[in-house]
mmCIF file with all atom_site columns, C-alpha atoms in Angstrom:
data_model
loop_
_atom_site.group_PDB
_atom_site.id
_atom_site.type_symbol
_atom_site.label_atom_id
_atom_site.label_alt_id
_atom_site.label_comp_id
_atom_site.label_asym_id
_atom_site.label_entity_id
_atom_site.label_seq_id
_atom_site.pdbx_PDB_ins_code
_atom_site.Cartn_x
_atom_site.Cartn_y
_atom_site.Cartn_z
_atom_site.occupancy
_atom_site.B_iso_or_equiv
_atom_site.pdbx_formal_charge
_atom_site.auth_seq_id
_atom_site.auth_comp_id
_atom_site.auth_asym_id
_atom_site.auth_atom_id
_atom_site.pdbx_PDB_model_num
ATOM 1   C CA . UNK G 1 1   ? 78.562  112.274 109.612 1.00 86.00 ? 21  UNK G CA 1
ATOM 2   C CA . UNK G 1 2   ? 81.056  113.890 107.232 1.00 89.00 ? 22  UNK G CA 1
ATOM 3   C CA . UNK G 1 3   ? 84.233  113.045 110.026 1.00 87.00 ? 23  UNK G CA 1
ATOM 4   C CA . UNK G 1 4   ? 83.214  109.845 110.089 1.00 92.00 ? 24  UNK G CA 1
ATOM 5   C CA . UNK G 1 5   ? 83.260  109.028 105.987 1.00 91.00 ? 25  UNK G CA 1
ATOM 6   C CA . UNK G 1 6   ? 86.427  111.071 105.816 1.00 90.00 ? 26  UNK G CA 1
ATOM 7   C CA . UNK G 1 7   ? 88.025  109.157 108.433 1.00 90.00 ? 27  UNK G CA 1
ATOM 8   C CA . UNK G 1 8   ? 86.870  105.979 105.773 1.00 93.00 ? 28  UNK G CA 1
ATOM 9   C CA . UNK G 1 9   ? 88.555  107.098 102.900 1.00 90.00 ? 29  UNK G CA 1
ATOM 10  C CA . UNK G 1 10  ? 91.510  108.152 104.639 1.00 88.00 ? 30  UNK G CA 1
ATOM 11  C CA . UNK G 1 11  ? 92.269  104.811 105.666 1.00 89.00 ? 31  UNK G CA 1
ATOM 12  C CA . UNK G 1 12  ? 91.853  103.918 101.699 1.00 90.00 ? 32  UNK G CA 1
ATOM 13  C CA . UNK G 1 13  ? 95.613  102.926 100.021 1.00 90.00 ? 33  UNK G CA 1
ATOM 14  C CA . UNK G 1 14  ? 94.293  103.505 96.388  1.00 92.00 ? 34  UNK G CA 1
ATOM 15  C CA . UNK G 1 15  ? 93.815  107.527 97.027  1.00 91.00 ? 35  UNK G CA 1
ATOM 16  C CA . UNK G 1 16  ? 95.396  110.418 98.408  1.00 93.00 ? 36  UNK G CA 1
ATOM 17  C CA . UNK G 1 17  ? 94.733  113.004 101.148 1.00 92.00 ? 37  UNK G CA 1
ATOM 18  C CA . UNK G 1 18  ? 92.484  115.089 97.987  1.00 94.00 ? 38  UNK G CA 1
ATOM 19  C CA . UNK G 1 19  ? 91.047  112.232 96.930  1.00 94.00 ? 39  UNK G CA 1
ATOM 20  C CA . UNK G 1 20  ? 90.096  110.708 100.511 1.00 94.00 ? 40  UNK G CA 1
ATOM 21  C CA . UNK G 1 21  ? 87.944  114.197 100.889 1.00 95.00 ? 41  UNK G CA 1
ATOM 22  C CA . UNK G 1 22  ? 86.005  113.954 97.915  1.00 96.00 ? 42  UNK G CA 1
ATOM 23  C CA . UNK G 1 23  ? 85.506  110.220 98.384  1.00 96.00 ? 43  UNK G CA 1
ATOM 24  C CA . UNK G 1 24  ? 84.009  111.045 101.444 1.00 96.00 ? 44  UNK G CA 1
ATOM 25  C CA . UNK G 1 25  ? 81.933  114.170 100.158 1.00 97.00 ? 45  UNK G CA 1
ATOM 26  C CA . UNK G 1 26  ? 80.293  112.045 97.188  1.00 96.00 ? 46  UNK G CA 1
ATOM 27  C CA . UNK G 1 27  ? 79.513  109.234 99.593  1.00 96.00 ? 47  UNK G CA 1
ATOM 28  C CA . UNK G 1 28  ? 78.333  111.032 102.684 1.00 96.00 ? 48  UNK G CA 1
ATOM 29  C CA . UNK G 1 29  ? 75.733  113.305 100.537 1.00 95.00 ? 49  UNK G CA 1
ATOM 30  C CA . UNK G 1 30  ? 75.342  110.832 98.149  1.00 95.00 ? 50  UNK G CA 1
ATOM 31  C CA . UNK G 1 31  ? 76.056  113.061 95.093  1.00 94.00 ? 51  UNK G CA 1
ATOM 32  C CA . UNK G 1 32  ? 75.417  111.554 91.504  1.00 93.00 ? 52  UNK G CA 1
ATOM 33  C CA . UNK G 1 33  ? 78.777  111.925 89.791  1.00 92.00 ? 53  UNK G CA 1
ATOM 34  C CA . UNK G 1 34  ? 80.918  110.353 87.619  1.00 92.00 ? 54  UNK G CA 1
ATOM 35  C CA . UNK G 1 35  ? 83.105  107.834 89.380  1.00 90.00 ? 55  UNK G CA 1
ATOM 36  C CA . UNK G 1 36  ? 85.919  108.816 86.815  1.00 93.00 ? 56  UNK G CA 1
ATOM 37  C CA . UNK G 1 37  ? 85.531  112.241 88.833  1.00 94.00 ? 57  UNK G CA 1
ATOM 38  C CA . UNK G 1 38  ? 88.323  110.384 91.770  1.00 92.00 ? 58  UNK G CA 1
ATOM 39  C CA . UNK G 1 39  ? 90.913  110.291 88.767  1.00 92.00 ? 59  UNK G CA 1
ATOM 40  C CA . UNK G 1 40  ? 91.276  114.146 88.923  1.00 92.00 ? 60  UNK G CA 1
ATOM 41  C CA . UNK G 1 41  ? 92.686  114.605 92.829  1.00 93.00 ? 61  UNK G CA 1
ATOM 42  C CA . UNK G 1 42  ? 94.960  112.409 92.550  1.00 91.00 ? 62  UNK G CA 1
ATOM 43  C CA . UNK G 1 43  ? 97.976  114.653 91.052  1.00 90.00 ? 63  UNK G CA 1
ATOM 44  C CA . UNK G 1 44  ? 97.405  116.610 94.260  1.00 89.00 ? 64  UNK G CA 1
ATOM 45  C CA . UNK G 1 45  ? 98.174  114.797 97.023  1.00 87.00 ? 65  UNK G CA 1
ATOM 46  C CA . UNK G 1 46  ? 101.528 115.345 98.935  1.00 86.00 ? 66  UNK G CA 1
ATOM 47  C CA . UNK G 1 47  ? 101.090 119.102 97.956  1.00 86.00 ? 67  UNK G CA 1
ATOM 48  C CA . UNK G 1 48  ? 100.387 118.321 94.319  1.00 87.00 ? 68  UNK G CA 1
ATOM 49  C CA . UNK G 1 49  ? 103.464 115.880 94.862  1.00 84.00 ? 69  UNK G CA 1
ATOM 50  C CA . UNK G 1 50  ? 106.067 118.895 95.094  1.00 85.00 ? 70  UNK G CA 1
ATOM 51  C CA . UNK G 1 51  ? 105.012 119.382 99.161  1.00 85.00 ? 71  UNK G CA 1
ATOM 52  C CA . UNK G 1 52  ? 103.600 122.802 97.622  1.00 89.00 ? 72  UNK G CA 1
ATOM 53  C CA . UNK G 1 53  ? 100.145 124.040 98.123  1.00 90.00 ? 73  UNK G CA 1
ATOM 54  C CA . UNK G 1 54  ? 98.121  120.988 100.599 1.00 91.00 ? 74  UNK G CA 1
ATOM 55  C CA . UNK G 1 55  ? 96.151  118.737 98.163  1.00 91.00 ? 75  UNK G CA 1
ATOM 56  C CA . UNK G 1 56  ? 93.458  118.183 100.862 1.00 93.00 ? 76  UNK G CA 1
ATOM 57  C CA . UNK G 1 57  ? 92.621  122.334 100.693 1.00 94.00 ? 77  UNK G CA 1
ATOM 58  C CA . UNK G 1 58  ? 92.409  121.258 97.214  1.00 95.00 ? 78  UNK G CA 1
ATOM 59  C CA . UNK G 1 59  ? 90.245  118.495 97.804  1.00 96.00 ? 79  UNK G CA 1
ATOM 60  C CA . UNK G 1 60  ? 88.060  120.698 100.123 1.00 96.00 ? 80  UNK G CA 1
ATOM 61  C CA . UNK G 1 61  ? 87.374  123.063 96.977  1.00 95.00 ? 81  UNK G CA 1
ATOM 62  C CA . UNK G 1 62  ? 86.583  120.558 94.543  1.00 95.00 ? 82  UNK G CA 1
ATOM 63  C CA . UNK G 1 63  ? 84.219  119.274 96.992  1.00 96.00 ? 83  UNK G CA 1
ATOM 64  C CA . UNK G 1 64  ? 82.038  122.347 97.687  1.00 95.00 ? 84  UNK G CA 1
ATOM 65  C CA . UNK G 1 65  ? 81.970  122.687 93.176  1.00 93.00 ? 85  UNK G CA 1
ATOM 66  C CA . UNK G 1 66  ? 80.463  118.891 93.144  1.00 93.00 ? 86  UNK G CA 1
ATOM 67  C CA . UNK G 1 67  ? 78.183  119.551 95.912  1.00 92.00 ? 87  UNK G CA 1
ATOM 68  C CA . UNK G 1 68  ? 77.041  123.599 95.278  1.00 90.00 ? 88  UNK G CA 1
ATOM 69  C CA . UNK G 1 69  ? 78.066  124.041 92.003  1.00 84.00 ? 89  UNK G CA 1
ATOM 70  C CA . UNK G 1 70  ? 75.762  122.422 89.645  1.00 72.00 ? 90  UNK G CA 1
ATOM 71  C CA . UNK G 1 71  ? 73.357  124.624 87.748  1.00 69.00 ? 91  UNK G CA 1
ATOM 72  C CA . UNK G 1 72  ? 75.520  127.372 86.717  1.00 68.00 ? 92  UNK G CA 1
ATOM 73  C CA . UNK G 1 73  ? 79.433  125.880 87.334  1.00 65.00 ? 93  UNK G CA 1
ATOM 74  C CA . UNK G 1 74  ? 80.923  128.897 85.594  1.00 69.00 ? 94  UNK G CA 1
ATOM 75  C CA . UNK G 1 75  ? 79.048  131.356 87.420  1.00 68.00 ? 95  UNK G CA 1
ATOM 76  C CA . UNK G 1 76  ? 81.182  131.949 89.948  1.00 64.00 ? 96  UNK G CA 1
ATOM 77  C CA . UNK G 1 77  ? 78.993  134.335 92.365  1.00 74.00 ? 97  UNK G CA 1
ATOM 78  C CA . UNK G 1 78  ? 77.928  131.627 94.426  1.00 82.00 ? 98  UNK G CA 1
ATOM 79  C CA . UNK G 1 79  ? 81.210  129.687 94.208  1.00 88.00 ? 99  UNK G CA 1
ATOM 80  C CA . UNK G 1 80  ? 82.680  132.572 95.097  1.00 88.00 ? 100 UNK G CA 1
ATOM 81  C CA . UNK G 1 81  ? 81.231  133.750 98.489  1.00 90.00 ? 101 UNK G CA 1
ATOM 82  C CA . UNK G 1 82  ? 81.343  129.827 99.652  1.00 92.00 ? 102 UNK G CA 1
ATOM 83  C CA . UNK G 1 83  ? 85.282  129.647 98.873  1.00 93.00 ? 103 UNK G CA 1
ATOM 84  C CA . UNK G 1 84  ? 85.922  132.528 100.814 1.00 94.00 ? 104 UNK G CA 1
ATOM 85  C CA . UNK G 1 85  ? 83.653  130.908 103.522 1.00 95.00 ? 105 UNK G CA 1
ATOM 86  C CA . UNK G 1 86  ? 85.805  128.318 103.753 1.00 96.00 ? 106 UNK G CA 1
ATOM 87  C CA . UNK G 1 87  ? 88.901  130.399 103.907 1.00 95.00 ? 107 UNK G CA 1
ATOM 88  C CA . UNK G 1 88  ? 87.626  132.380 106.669 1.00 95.00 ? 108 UNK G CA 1
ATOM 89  C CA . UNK G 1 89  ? 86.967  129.045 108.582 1.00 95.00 ? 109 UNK G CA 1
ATOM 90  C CA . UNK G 1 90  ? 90.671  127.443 107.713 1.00 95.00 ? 110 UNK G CA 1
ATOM 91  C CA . UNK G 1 91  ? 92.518  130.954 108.465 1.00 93.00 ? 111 UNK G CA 1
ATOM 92  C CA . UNK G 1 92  ? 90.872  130.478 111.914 1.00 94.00 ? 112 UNK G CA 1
ATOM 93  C CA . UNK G 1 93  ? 92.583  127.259 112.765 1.00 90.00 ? 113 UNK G CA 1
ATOM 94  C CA . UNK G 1 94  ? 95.428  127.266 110.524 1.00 89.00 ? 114 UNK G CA 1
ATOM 95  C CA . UNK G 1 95  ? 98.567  129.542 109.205 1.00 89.00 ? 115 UNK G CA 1
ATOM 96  C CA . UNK G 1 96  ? 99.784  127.791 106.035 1.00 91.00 ? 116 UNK G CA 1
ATOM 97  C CA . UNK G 1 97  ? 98.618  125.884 103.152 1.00 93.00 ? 117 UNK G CA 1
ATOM 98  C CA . UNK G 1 98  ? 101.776 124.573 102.364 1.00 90.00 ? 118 UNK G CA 1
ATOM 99  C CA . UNK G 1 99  ? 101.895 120.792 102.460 1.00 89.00 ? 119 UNK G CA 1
ATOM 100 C CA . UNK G 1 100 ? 105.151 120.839 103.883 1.00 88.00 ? 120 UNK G CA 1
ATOM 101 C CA . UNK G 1 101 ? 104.595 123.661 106.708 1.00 90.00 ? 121 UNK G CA 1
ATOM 102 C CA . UNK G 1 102 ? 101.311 121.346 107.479 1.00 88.00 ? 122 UNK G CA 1
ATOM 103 C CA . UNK G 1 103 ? 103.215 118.226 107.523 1.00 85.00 ? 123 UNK G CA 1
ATOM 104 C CA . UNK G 1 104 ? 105.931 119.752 110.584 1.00 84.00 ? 124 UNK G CA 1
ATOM 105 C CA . UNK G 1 105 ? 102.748 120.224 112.562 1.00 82.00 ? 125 UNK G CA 1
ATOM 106 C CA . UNK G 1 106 ? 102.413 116.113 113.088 1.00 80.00 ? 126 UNK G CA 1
ATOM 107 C CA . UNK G 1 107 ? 104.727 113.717 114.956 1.00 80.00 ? 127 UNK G CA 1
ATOM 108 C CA . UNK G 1 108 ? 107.013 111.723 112.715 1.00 79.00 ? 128 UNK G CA 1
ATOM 109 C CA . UNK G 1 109 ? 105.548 108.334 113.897 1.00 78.00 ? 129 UNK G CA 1
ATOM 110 C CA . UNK G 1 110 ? 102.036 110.044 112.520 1.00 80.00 ? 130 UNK G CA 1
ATOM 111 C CA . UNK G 1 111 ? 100.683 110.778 108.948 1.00 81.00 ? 131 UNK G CA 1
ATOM 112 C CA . UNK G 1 112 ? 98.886  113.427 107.696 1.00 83.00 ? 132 UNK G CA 1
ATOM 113 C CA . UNK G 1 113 ? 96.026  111.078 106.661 1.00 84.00 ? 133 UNK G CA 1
ATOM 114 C CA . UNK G 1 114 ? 95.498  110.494 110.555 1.00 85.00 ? 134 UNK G CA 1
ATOM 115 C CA . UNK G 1 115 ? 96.117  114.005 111.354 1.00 87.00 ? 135 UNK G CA 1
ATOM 116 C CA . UNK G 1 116 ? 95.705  117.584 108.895 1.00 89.00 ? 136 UNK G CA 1
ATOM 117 C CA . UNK G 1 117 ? 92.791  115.661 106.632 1.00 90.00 ? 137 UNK G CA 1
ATOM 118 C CA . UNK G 1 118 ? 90.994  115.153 109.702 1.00 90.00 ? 138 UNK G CA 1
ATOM 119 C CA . UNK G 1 119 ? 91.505  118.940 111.019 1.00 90.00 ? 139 UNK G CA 1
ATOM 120 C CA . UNK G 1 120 ? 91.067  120.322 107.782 1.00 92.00 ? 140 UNK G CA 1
ATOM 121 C CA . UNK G 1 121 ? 88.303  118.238 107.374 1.00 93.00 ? 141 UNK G CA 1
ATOM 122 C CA . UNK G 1 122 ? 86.143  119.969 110.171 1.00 94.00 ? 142 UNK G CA 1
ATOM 123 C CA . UNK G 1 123 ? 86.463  123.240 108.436 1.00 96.00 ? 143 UNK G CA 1
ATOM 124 C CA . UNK G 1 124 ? 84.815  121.617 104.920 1.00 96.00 ? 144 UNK G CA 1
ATOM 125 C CA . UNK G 1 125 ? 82.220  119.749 106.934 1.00 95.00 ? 145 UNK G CA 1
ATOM 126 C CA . UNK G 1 126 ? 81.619  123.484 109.002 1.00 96.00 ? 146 UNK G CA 1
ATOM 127 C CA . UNK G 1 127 ? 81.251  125.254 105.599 1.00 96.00 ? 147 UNK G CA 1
ATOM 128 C CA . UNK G 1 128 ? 78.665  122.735 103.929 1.00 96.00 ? 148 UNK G CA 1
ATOM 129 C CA . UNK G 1 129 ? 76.639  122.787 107.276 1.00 95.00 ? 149 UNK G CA 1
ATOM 130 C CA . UNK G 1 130 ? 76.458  126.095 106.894 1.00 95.00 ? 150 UNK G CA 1
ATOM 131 C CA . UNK G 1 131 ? 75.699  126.588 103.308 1.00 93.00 ? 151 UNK G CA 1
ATOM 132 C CA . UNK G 1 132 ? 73.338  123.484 103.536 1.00 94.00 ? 152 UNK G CA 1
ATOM 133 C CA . UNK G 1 133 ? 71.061  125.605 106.373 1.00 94.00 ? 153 UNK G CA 1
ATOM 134 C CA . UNK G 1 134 ? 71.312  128.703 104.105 1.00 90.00 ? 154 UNK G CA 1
ATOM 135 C CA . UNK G 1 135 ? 69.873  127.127 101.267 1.00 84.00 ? 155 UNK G CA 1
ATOM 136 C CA . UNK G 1 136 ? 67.363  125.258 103.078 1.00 86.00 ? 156 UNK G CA 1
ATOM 137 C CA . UNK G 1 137 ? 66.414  128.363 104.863 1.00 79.00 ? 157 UNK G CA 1
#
């Protein structure tokens, strides 16, 4: 299951909150990609290190390209309609997508690792359940 693989990689030292969701995403659906692919989340973790916009939103995007976005990856009809999927789902659960506005939503003793990638997490793994049964439909 998707929680369970991101919970994995969010234990992981070597990556970031962006990186520990598409860790997760190649591994749980076993997508054939280049490993080198893991270099390109991490300038976005911490809110693309400035606390700005949350890095594992950003990691939840790049993760729906690699999985739905092969044939055509600049056609961006399909892409399109499945981004705004997922923002439908996170605008349910959250308000902000600001790392730091994120990060006062935890308990100082806790990390966002253990906490937002996890929540944020459900709305990804919601998104490719969904998309999954509409193509296989």
């Amino acid at each position: 299951m998707l929680q369970d693989m991101i919970a994995k990689h969010a234990k992981r030292k070597d990556i970031n909150c962006a990186g520990s969701i598409v860790a997760a995403v190649i591994e749980e659906y076993d997508l054939k990609v280049d490993p080198t692919v893991l270099d390109a989340p991490s300038t976005m973790g911490g809110g693309m290190n400035i606390e700005a916009f949350c890095g594992t939103i950003t990691g939840c995007i790049m993760a729906l390209g690699l999985m739905f976005n092969k044939d055509r990856p600049y056609d961006s009809g399909n892409m399109k309609r499945i981004t705004q999927d997922f923002w439908e789902e996170y605008r349910k659960q959250e308000e902000s997508v600001i790392c730091r506005d994120l990060k006062k939503l935890k308990r100082e003793d806790e990390s966002c690792m253990t906490t937002t990638v996890p929540r944020i997490a459900l709305v990804l793994q919601t998104v490719i359940e969904r998309e999954l049964a509409r193509k296989n439909a």
